[in-house]
Amino acid sequence: MLPKLLTQIFGSRNDRLLKQYRRVVEKINALEVQFAALDDAALQAMTPQLRERLAQGATLDDLLPEAFATVREAGKRALKMRHFDVQLLGGMTLHNGKIAEMRTGEGKTLMATLPVYLNALAGKGVHVVTVNDYLASRDAEWMGRLYNFLGLTVGVNVPGMDRAQKQAAYAADITYGTNNEFGFDYLRDNMVHETGDRVQRGLNFAIVDEVDSILIDEARTPLIISGQAEDHTELYVRINGVVPQLKKQIGEADPRTGEGVIEPGDFTVDEKTHQVFLTEAGHENAERILAQAGLLTEGASLYDPANITLMHHVYAALRAQHLYHRDQHYVVQNGEVVIVDEFTGRLMTGRRWSDGLHQAVEAKEGVAIQSENQTLASITFQNYFRMYAKLGGMTGTADTEAYEFQEIYGLETVVIPPNRPTIRKDENDLVYKTAREKYNAVIEDIRDCHTRGQPVLVGTTSIENSELISGLLNQAKLPHQVLNAKQHAKEAEIVAQAGRPGVITIATNMAGRGTDIVLGGNVEKQIQFLEADASVSDEDKTRRIQQLKDEWAGLHEKVKAEGGLRIIATERHESRRIDNQLRGRSGRQGDPGASRFYLSLDDPLMRIFAGDRVRSIMDRLKMPEGEAIEAGIVSRSIESAQRKVEARNFDVRKQLLEYDDVSNDQRKVIYQQRNDILEAPSLVAQIANLRSSTMTDVVRTYVPQESVEEQWDLASLEQVLKDEWQLEVPLRQWVDGSDAVTDEEIVEKVVTAADAAFQAKLDLVGDEQFTPFMRMVLLQSIDTHWREHLAALDYLRQGIHLRGYAQKNPKQEYKREAFELFSQLLDVVKMEVTRVLMTVRVQTQEQVAEAAEALEERAETVRNVTYTHPNEDGSVSAEADPATLAAEVPRVGRNDPCPCGSGKKYKACHGRLA
């Protein structure tokens, strides 16, 4: 009660922020007349003036009113669009590193130009992150007209660009691109061997479009750059043939009574957690079937350490068969399995499921199985975007996830009011008993709208459903357009005309479509085509453009009179945000509109969370076929089910992040070391530290700390230093000839000897020539062992939850063991790098020349020897006696030309046979 009362008196945090921003809006509006009076040259001169003031110590906040006024005026001239006051409020929200929730159709793309321009003045780069390549290219070109007018450069970062193009894109003041590409570039930059190969400059300020889609929906799966690992292709095919023999159990056993199983089987499917579990009987059955197929030795258990991989494959195949469905979770295109993003309905080309799941789906669909991958570098979106010095985001639906944004990214959500009040009518959900009754009602509603000339947008949650409805509409002879992942290229065109009278559009999720549905259809496209047509005279153009505008005005009024755009949704999505995104397509900028959700007890969300309760109500009320329940209480119970799913999904993402935070701390250390190595002009000091530490460790194995002489094993230490480190240190002779020697002095002597041996090599070659070699050795060692470390962390993560049974906290255990693994990684790198640099042979120019002369002198002898390849029976036919041959032939280096005169290197010719 008290918080409510305080909010009424003082206003909410959102109200107070908006009040503060409105004062600045008044200042910007006061400048409008002054800026409108400037000619183009004077307006363009504002950019260098503002940059000059910034260099003299002014802050970006000081420049905000004038910068925003400049952009508003430039927008009117370059884009023929003027920013509304609410867009100025949104622009300030983004500039302050917050999330602006603005309804669909309020002009987020244009609003972003304000903070982008202001922050680009600092010259450190601004990244605008979009959900797909099409929007990145379109927005960069469209808004680029405004930025170029004001003298700023714009770059686009999309997949498939070469290094020079990417470097140019990042060097621009403003860079548009997708979240995946920015993340992958960061990982690739931390795998380079030359500083000139890096493409990104620092992560300064990012504005994320459709921030909920990118930072929440896509944050479930990390970005992974992978290389090929060992091949198990045949195993996937064989397991895929075995798994269909296992039977699904229907019903679930009550842990207390053991009752509840309707039909026993080998495995259970948990749709809530998206997992499959073998039952006890299923384990035995699986072992029997695998033994018959020759995949498991008779009498062996699936839980034997040797069979862990087999167990993993069985589970991957079960999940592929029973949880991942074609045209819902993936599509098959050009002989490849392509994942469909469940939130945006878009194809995620190039993304693959991990843990062998993708290969199991490929085996199920009978397409070519691509080999498994080994992780080379990986990062979650959460950890990538938290590296930006400042982050802002915009979307139509962030408020339901405001807690997660605050908790994980430290981003506050500010709800920006619409430019005109929303008058859309959101009707209660209709719940039917069966899917057939639901679809009949949907078709009737669509038919009624089509007859009256009201445009309809039909929302579905999967491609499969959109194609099902398309089939039903074809049967009903109702013309329509389908917008799903398979129609990617035509989507902007379809969306643009979805507001024409009587048009029916079926869509799979409406997030980030980037195009408004204008009532009466979008006339701008037709006008653009006409303006670009050189064969039409200017006079004719003007007349025809006016005709198009008049025609559109008539259609616009007609659609408004029929109630605007009607949204018909055939299912509730498991996230309320996605439902709100669909609803938000209607009623933009104060237009009329209506929305209605049609549900049935067969829908996944209803079946899992609320089906039994609602079904019993329907049975009690003896509802006739085709009748629906329409009640606020039902809609509310569905919303509470959605909240449960959202909370569980949040826990999944938070857990992923908590585990990734451990590897993220290690990733920062490794990447920082790599950068230091890449940028250091000389690596002598770093190598000296590694060498000192390594030699100390070697000595301590044979001469323990604070030990007495009787405990020392100097003979073994001398031998190891000679064999493994190529150091001749007469320790026994030195100790015997001295009165008293401490263990510390032995360490010091060995380290000094190692330093002297290394310095001798350095003097021969010179620091400048030797540094690139040292850099290469360091980087290769770090990269190889970091890859192995990532694989070890993956394995550790998969089984760590079992520690819970031993009353231990899995997260704490993971942190402890990951730290131990990381310490081992650093030790191994230190040892390996020191060993390579201590044992590498360095030859002077004179030694190389002498060796070449010796080879030349003996060349005559060599030419008189006949070299032959062995006969098939293994015998050698040679004109000379083999013993003489061995004595006559000089020692040939592996990379020297082969003395037989073939022109090949020795290692590729006779050296290979040897």
PDB file of C-alpha atoms in Angstrom, residues 179-188 190-191 200 203 218-226 351 375-388 656-657 659-661 663-665 667-668 671 786 790 794:
ATOM      1  CA  ASN A 179      25.457  -9.036 -33.153  1.00  0.00           C
ATOM      2  CA  ASN A 180      26.985 -12.285 -34.465  1.00  0.00           C
ATOM      3  CA  GLU A 181      29.464 -10.519 -36.730  1.00  0.00           C
ATOM      4  CA  PHE A 182      30.638  -8.061 -34.039  1.00  0.00           C
ATOM      5  CA  GLY A 183      31.139 -10.953 -31.599  1.00  0.00           C
ATOM      6  CA  PHE A 184      32.947 -13.158 -34.126  1.00  0.00           C
ATOM      7  CA  ASP A 185      35.241 -10.277 -35.126  1.00  0.00           C
ATOM      8  CA  TYR A 186      36.209  -9.820 -31.461  1.00  0.00           C
ATOM      9  CA  LEU A 187      37.101 -13.534 -31.198  1.00  0.00           C
ATOM     10  CA  ARG A 188      38.964 -13.535 -34.536  1.00  0.00           C
ATOM     11  CA  ASN A 190      42.153 -12.426 -30.486  1.00  0.00           C
ATOM     12  CA  MET A 191      43.423 -15.241 -32.701  1.00  0.00           C
ATOM     13  CA  GLN A 200      38.168  -3.815 -34.471  1.00  0.00           C
ATOM     14  CA  LEU A 203      34.566  -1.182 -27.862  1.00  0.00           C
ATOM     15  CA  GLU A 218      19.905 -15.124 -28.570  1.00  0.00           C
ATOM     16  CA  ALA A 219      21.932 -15.029 -25.343  1.00  0.00           C
ATOM     17  CA  ARG A 220      21.011 -18.657 -24.622  1.00  0.00           C
ATOM     18  CA  THR A 221      23.636 -19.903 -27.082  1.00  0.00           C
ATOM     19  CA  PRO A 222      27.232 -18.657 -26.970  1.00  0.00           C
ATOM     20  CA  LEU A 223      29.208 -17.637 -30.057  1.00  0.00           C
ATOM     21  CA  ILE A 224      31.718 -20.350 -30.942  1.00  0.00           C
ATOM     22  CA  ILE A 225      34.500 -20.365 -33.546  1.00  0.00           C
ATOM     23  CA  SER A 226      35.418 -23.954 -34.189  1.00  0.00           C
ATOM     24  CA  ARG A 351      25.022 -21.576 -36.731  1.00  0.00           C
ATOM     25  CA  THR A 375      36.018 -25.049 -29.999  1.00  0.00           C
ATOM     26  CA  LEU A 376      38.834 -22.636 -30.881  1.00  0.00           C
ATOM     27  CA  ALA A 377      37.310 -19.563 -29.228  1.00  0.00           C
ATOM     28  CA  SER A 378      33.975 -18.839 -27.564  1.00  0.00           C
ATOM     29  CA  ILE A 379      32.119 -16.016 -25.801  1.00  0.00           C
ATOM     30  CA  THR A 380      28.532 -15.389 -24.692  1.00  0.00           C
ATOM     31  CA  PHE A 381      26.659 -12.305 -25.941  1.00  0.00           C
ATOM     32  CA  GLN A 382      26.287 -11.201 -22.313  1.00  0.00           C
ATOM     33  CA  ASN A 383      30.036 -11.053 -21.771  1.00  0.00           C
ATOM     34  CA  TYR A 384      30.732  -9.519 -25.189  1.00  0.00           C
ATOM     35  CA  PHE A 385      28.281  -6.630 -24.782  1.00  0.00           C
ATOM     36  CA  ARG A 386      29.313  -5.966 -21.182  1.00  0.00           C
ATOM     37  CA  MET A 387      32.781  -5.032 -22.507  1.00  0.00           C
ATOM     38  CA  TYR A 388      31.477  -1.840 -24.177  1.00  0.00           C
ATOM     39  CA  LEU A 656      24.999 -20.181 -18.565  1.00  0.00           C
ATOM     40  CA  LEU A 657      26.407 -16.761 -17.656  1.00  0.00           C
ATOM     41  CA  TYR A 659      29.583 -20.671 -15.674  1.00  0.00           C
ATOM     42  CA  ASP A 660      30.849 -18.504 -18.549  1.00  0.00           C
ATOM     43  CA  ASP A 661      31.953 -15.815 -16.074  1.00  0.00           C
ATOM     44  CA  SER A 663      36.027 -18.839 -18.345  1.00  0.00           C
ATOM     45  CA  ASN A 664      35.491 -15.127 -19.107  1.00  0.00           C
ATOM     46  CA  ASP A 665      37.935 -14.103 -16.357  1.00  0.00           C
ATOM     47  CA  ARG A 667      39.679 -15.414 -21.368  1.00  0.00           C
ATOM     48  CA  LYS A 668      40.474 -11.823 -20.368  1.00  0.00           C
ATOM     49  CA  TYR A 671      43.614 -12.268 -24.513  1.00  0.00           C
ATOM     50  CA  TRP A 786      43.876 -22.527 -24.711  1.00  0.00           C
ATOM     51  CA  LEU A 790      38.270 -24.858 -23.529  1.00  0.00           C
ATOM     52  CA  ASP A 794      33.329 -28.203 -21.614  1.00  0.00           C
TER      53      ASP A 794
END
